[in-house]
Tab-separated table of C-alpha atoms in Angstrom:
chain	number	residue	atom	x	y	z
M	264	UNK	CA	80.508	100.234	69.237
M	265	UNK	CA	79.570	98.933	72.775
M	266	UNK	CA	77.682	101.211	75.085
M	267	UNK	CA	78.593	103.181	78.522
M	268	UNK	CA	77.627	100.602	81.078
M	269	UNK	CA	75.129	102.538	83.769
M	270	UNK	CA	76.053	102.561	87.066
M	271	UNK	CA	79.214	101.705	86.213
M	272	UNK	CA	81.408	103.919	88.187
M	273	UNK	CA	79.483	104.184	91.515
M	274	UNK	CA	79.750	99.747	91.787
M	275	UNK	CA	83.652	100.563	91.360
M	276	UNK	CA	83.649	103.494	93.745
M	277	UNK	CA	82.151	101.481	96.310
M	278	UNK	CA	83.312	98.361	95.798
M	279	UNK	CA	86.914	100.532	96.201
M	280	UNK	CA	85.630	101.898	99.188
M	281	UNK	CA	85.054	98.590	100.927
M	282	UNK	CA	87.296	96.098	99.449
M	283	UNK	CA	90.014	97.677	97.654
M	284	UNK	CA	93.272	98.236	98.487
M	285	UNK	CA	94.086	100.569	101.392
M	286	UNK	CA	97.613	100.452	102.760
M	287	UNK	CA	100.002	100.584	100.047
M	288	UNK	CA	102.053	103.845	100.771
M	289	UNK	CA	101.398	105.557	97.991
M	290	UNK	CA	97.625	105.722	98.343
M	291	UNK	CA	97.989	107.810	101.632
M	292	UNK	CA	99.247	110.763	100.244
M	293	UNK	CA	98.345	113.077	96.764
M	294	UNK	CA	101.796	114.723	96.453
M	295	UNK	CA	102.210	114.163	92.989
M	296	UNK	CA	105.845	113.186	93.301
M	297	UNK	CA	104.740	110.177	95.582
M	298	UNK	CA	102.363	109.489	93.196
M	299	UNK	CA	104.085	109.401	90.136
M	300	UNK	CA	107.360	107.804	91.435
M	301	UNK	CA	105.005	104.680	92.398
M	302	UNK	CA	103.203	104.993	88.960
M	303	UNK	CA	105.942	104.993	87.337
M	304	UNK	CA	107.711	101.917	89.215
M	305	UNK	CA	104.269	99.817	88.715
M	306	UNK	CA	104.872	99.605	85.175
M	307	UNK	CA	105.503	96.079	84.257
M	308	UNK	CA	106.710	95.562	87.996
M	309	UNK	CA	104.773	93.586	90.930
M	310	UNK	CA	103.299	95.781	93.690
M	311	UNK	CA	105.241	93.338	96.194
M	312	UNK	CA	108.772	94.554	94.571
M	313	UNK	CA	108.021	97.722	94.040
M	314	UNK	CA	107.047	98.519	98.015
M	315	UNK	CA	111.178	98.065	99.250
M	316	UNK	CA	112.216	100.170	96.447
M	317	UNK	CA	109.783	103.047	96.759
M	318	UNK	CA	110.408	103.423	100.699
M	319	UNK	CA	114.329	103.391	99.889
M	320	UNK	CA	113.925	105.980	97.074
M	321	UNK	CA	112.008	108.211	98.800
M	322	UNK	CA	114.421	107.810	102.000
M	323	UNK	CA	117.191	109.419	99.413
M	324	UNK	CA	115.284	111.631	97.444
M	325	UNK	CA	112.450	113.098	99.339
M	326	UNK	CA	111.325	115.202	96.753
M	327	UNK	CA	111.471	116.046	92.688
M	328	UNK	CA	114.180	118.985	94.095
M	329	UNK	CA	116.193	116.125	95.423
M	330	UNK	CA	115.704	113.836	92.512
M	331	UNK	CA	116.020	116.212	90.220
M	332	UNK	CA	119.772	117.553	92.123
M	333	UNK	CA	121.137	113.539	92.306
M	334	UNK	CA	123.634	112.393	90.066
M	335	UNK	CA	122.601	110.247	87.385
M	336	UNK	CA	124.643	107.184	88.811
M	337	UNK	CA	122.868	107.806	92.014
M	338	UNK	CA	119.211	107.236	90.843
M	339	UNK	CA	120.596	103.871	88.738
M	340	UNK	CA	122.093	102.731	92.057
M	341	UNK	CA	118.553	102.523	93.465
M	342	UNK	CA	116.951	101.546	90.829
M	343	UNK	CA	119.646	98.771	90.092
M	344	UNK	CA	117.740	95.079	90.445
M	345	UNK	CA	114.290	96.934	89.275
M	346	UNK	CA	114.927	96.691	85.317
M	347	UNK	CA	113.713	98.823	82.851
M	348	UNK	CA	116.072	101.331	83.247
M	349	UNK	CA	115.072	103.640	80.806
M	350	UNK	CA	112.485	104.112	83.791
M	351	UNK	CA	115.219	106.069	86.015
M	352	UNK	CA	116.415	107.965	83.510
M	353	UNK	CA	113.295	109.184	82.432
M	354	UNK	CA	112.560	109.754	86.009
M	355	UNK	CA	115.767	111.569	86.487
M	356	UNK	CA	115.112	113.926	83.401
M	357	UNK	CA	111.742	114.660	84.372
M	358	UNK	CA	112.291	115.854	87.897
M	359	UNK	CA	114.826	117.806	86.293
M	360	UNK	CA	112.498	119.188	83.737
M	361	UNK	CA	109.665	119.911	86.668
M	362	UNK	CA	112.427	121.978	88.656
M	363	UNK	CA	113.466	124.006	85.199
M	364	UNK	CA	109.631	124.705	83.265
M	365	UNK	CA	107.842	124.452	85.969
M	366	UNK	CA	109.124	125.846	89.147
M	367	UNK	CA	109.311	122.330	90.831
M	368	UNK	CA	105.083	121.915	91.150
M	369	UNK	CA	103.684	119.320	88.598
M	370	UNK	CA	101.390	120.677	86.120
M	371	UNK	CA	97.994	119.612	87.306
M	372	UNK	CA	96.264	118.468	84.358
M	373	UNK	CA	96.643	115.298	82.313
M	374	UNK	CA	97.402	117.124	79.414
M	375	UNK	CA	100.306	119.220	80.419
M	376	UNK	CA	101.546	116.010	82.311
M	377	UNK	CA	101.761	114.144	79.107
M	378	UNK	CA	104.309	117.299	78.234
M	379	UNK	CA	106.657	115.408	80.693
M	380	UNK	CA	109.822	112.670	79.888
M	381	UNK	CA	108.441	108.946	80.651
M	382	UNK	CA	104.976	109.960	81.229
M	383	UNK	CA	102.478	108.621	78.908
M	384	UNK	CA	98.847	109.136	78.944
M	385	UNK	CA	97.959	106.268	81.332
M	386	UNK	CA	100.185	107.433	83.622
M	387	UNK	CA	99.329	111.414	83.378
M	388	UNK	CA	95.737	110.073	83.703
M	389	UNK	CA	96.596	108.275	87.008
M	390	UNK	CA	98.178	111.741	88.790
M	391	UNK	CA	95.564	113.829	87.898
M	392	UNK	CA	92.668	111.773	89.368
M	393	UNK	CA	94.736	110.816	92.546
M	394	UNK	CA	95.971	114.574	93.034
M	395	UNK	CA	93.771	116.746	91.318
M	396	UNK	CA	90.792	114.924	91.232
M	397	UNK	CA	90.713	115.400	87.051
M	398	UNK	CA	87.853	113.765	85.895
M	399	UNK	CA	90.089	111.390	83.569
M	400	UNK	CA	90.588	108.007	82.649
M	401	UNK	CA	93.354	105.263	82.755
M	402	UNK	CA	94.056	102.551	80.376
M	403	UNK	CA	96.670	100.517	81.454
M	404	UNK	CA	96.884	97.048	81.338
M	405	UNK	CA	94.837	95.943	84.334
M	406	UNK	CA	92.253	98.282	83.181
M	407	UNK	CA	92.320	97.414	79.815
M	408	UNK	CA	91.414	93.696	80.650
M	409	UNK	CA	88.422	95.201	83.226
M	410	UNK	CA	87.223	97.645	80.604
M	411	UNK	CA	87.452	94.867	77.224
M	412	UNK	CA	85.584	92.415	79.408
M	413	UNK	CA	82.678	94.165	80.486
M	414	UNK	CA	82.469	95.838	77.432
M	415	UNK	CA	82.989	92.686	75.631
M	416	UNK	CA	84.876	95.047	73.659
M	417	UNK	CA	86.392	92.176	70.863
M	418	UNK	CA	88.342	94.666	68.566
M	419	UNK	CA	91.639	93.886	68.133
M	420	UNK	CA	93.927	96.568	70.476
M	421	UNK	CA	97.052	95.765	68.384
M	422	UNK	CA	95.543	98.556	66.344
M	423	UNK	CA	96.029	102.284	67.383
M	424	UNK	CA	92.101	102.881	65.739
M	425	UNK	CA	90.727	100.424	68.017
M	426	UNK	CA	92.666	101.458	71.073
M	427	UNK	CA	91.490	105.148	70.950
M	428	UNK	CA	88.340	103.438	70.320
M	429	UNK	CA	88.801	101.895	74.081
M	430	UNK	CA	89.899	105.205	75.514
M	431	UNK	CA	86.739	106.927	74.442
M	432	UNK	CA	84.675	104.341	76.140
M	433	UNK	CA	86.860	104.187	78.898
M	434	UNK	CA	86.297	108.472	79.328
M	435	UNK	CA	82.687	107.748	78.879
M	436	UNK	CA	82.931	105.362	82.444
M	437	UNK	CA	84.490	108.034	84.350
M	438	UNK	CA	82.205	109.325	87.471
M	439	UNK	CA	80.379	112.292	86.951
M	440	UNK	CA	81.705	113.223	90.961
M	441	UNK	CA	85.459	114.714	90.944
M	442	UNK	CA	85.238	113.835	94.070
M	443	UNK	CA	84.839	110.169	93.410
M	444	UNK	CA	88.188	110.034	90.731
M	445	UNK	CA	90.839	108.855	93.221
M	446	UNK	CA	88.593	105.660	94.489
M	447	UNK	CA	87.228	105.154	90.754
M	448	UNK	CA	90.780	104.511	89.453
M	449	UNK	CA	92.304	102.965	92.461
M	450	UNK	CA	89.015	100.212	92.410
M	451	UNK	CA	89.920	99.833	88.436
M	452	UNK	CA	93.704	99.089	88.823
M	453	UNK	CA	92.661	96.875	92.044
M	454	UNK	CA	89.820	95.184	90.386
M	455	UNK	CA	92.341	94.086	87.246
M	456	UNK	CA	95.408	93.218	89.899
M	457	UNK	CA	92.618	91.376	92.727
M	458	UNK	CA	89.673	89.999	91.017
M	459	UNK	CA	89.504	90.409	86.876
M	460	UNK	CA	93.175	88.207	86.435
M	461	UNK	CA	94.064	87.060	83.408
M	462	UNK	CA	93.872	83.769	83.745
M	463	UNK	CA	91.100	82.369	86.518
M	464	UNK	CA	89.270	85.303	87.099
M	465	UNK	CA	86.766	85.701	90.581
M	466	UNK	CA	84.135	86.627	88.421
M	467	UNK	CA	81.813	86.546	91.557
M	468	UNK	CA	83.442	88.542	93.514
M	469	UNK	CA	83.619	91.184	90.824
M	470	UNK	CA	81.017	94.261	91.863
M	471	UNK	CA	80.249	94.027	87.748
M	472	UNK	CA	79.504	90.745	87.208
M	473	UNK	CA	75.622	91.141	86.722
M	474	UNK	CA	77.008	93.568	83.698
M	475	UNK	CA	80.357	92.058	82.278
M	476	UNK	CA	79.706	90.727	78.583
M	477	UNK	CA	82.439	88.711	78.774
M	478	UNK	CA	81.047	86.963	81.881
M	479	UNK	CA	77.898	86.334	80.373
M	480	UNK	CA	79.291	84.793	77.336
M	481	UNK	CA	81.974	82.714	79.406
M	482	UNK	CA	84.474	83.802	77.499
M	483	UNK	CA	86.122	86.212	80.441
M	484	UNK	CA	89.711	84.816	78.688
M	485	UNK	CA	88.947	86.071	75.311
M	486	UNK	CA	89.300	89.110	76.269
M	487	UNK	CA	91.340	92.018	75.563
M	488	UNK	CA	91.699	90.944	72.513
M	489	UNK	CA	95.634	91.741	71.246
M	490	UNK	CA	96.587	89.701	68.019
M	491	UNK	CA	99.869	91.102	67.172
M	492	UNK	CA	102.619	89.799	69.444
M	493	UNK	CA	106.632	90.457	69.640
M	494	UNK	CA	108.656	88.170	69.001
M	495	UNK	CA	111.235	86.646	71.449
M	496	UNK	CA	114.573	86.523	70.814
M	497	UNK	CA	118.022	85.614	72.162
M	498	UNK	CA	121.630	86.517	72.689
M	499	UNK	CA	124.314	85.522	73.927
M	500	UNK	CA	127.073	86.995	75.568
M	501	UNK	CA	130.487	86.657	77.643
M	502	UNK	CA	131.032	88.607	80.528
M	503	UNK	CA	134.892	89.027	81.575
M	504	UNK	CA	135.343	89.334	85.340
M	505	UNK	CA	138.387	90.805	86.222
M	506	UNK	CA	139.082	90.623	89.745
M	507	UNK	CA	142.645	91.511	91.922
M	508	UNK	CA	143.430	89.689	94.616
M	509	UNK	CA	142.302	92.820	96.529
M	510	UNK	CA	138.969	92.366	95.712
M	511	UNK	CA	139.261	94.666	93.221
M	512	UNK	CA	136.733	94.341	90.058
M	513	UNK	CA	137.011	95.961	86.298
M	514	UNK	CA	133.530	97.799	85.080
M	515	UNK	CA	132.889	99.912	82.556
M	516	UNK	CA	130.263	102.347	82.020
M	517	UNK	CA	127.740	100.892	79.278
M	518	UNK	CA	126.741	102.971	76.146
M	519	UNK	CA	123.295	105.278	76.190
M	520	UNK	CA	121.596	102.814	74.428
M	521	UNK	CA	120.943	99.149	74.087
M	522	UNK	CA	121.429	96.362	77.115
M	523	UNK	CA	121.980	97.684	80.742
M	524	UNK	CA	122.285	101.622	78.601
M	525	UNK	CA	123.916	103.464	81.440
M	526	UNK	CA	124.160	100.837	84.078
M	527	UNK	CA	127.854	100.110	85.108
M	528	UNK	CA	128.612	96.266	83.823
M	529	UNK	CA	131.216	94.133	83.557
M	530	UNK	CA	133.209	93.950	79.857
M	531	UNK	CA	130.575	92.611	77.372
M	532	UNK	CA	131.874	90.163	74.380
M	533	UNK	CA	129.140	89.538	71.733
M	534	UNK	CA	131.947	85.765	71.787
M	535	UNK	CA	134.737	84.364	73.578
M	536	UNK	CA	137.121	84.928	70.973
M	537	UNK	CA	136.621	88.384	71.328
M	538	UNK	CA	137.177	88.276	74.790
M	539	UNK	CA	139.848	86.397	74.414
M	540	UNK	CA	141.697	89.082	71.732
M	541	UNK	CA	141.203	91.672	74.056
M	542	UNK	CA	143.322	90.215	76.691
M	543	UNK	CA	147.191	89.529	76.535
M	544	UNK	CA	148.099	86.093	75.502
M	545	UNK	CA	149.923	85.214	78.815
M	546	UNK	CA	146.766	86.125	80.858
M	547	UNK	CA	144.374	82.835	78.667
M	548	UNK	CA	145.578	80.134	80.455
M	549	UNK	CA	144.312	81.521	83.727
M	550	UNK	CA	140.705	82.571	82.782
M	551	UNK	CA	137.809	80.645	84.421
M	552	UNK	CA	134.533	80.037	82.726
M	553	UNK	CA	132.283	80.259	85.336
M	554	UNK	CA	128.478	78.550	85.434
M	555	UNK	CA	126.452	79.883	82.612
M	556	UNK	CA	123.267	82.126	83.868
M	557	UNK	CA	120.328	82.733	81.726
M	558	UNK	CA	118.646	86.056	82.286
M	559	UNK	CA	115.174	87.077	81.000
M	560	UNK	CA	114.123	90.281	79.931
M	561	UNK	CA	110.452	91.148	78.843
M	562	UNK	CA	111.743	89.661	74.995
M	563	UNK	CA	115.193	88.625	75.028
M	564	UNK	CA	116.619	85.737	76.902
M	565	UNK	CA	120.087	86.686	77.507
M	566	UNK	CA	122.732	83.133	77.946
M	567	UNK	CA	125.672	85.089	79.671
M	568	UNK	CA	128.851	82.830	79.963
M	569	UNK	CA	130.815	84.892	82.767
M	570	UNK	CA	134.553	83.967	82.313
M	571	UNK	CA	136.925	84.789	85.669
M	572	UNK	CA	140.621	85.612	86.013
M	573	UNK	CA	142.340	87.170	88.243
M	574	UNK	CA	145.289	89.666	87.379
M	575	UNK	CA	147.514	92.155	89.223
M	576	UNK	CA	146.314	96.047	89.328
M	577	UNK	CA	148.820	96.994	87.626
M	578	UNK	CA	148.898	94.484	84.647
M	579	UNK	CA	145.771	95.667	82.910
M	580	UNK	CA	144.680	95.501	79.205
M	581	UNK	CA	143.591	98.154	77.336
M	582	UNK	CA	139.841	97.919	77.938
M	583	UNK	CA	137.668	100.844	78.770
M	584	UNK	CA	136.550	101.239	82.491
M	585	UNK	CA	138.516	101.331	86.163
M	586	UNK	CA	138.802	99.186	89.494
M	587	UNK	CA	136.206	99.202	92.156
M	588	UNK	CA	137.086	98.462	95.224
M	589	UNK	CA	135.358	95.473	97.284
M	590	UNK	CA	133.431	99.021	98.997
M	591	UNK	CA	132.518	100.645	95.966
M	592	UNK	CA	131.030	98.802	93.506
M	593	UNK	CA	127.687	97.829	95.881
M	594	UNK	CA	126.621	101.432	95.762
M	595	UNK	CA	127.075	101.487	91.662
M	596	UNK	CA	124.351	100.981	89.520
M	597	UNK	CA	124.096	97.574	88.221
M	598	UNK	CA	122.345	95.260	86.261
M	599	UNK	CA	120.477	92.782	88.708
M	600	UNK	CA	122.862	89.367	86.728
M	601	UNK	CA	126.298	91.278	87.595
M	602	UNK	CA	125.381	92.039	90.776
M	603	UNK	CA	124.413	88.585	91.624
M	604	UNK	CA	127.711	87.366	89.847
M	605	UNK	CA	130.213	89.942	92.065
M	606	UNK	CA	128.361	89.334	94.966
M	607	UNK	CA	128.312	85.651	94.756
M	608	UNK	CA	132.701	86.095	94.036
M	609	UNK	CA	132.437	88.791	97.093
M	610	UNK	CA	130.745	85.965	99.172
């Protein structure tokens, strides 16, 4: 087992202090809703994508009362284009959660945070240093990297042992200061998103250089060390577009779980002879098969073959969903593909 490095947290706190990050919007505030709603749109998002969406959320729901009070299809409408949507629902259910158990405040400790839908212990860790000054520590990915390397921590974090292994080291880091909490784990998440990348790391420009383990090796890229890796897989599937002449388009509510769970979509076919069956015979010689589009998520590639035709209002199969006018389906939640697809037939 490595040891606590010393002096460890006071080169992050002022290396924080004079060349971290300072202007992203949800580091001028420690109202716990701001904070979480940008924690919670930071995982496995870009800071640069998340900064449009978190000023137009917060422009609709100012607070968890608001959040908490909006309609499901409301918060997936925002969200729509961000991905992971399980995400906004868990946002949605634990606004409404912080409202019900807890008179609308957020617990202030890490603990009782963890109590909460969608928040893990990263993530509790994160509000209570930011907002309550909890002496606490993070582990999320960034960090993990930060922490492995200087450590030169080379068990294998596929394993749950070794990961708690990692958390206790990374609690035994934390500044003995409260007061020094918020710019210890902001200079730790902007050290791992700045300075200790992945791949080509600016090792000298790291305030822990002179103590990194990995550094002195020069093996920065062997580390964290994660052997077990998921698998990638892919579908695919056909997408009918039913369209009036109107402008008109067919959607359907998808199920709870699985692809887009939740998200409005056009009908899904797991084939085209399925789509096919599900439309009347005299409708097949019109359909269109548009341009296939290949769609990425974090370990699925998804080949959707969107296939067009355009039908009267009144002539319609007997698929699940109802027509959206040209004005209504923008505001729906969507998945970021269909949206592209409508809007490019809107255009």
């Amino acid at each position: 087992m490595t040891q606590p490095v010393p002096g460890f947290a006071s080169r992050v706190v002022r290396w924080q202090r004079a060349h971290g990050r300072h202007s992203l919007p949800w580091q001028q505030t420690r109202d716990p809703y701001r904070v979480w709603l940008s924690e919670v749109m930071l995982q496995q998002t870009q800071v640069t994508t998340v900064l449009g969406y978190y000023a137009k959320f917060l422009e609709r729901f100012a607070d968890v009362a608001a959040l908490a009070a909006a309609d499901i299809d409301d918060v997936f409408s925002l969200w729509s284009g961000l991905g992971y949507y399980s995400r906004a629902r868990n946002l949605h259910r634990c606004a409404q959660e912080v409202m019900l158990k807890h008179g609308g405040a957020f617990p202030r400790s890490a603990q009782e945070l963890q109590t909460l839908p969608g928040i893990g212990r990263s993530t509790a860790a994160a509000i209570a240093a930011f907002c309550f000054d909890e002496r606490i520590a993070i582990l999320d990915g960034n960090v993990k990297r930060v922490l492995a390397r200087v450590l030169a921590f080379d068990a294998d974090l596929a394993t749950a042992t070794n990961e708690k292994l990692l958390w206790s080291q990374a609690q035994a880091l934390v500044p003995a200061r409260k007061d020094d909490m918020p710019a210890y784990t902001q200079g730790l998440m902007d050290l791992g998103a700045t300075v200790c990348l992945a791949r080509s790391p600016s090792c000298l420009l790291c305030p822990l250089h002179s103590q990194c383990g990995a550094a002195a090796a020069g093996k920065q890229e062997n580390y964290p060390v994660k052997t077990r890796k998921l698998k990638r897989s892919a579908q695919s599937l056909w997408l009918l577009q039913l369209r009036t002449k109107a402008g008109h388009v067919w959607l359907d509510k998808r199920p709870p779980t699985g692809v887009w769970a939740g998200l409005y979509c056009l009908p899904v076919f797991d084939s085209r002879e399925a789509l096919l069956s599900a439309l009347p015979p005299a409708q097949h010689s019109k359909l269109q098969d548009a341009a296939p589009l290949l769609h990425v998520l974090t370990h699925k590639d998804l080949h959707l073959h969107p296939v067009v035709v355009t039908v009267p209002k009144t002539t319609m199969a007997g698929l699940p969903g109802e027509w959206f006018a040209e004005g209504q389906w923008p505001v729906l939640g969507l998945p970021a593909p269909i949206r592209k697809l409508l809007e490019a037939s809107a255009g």
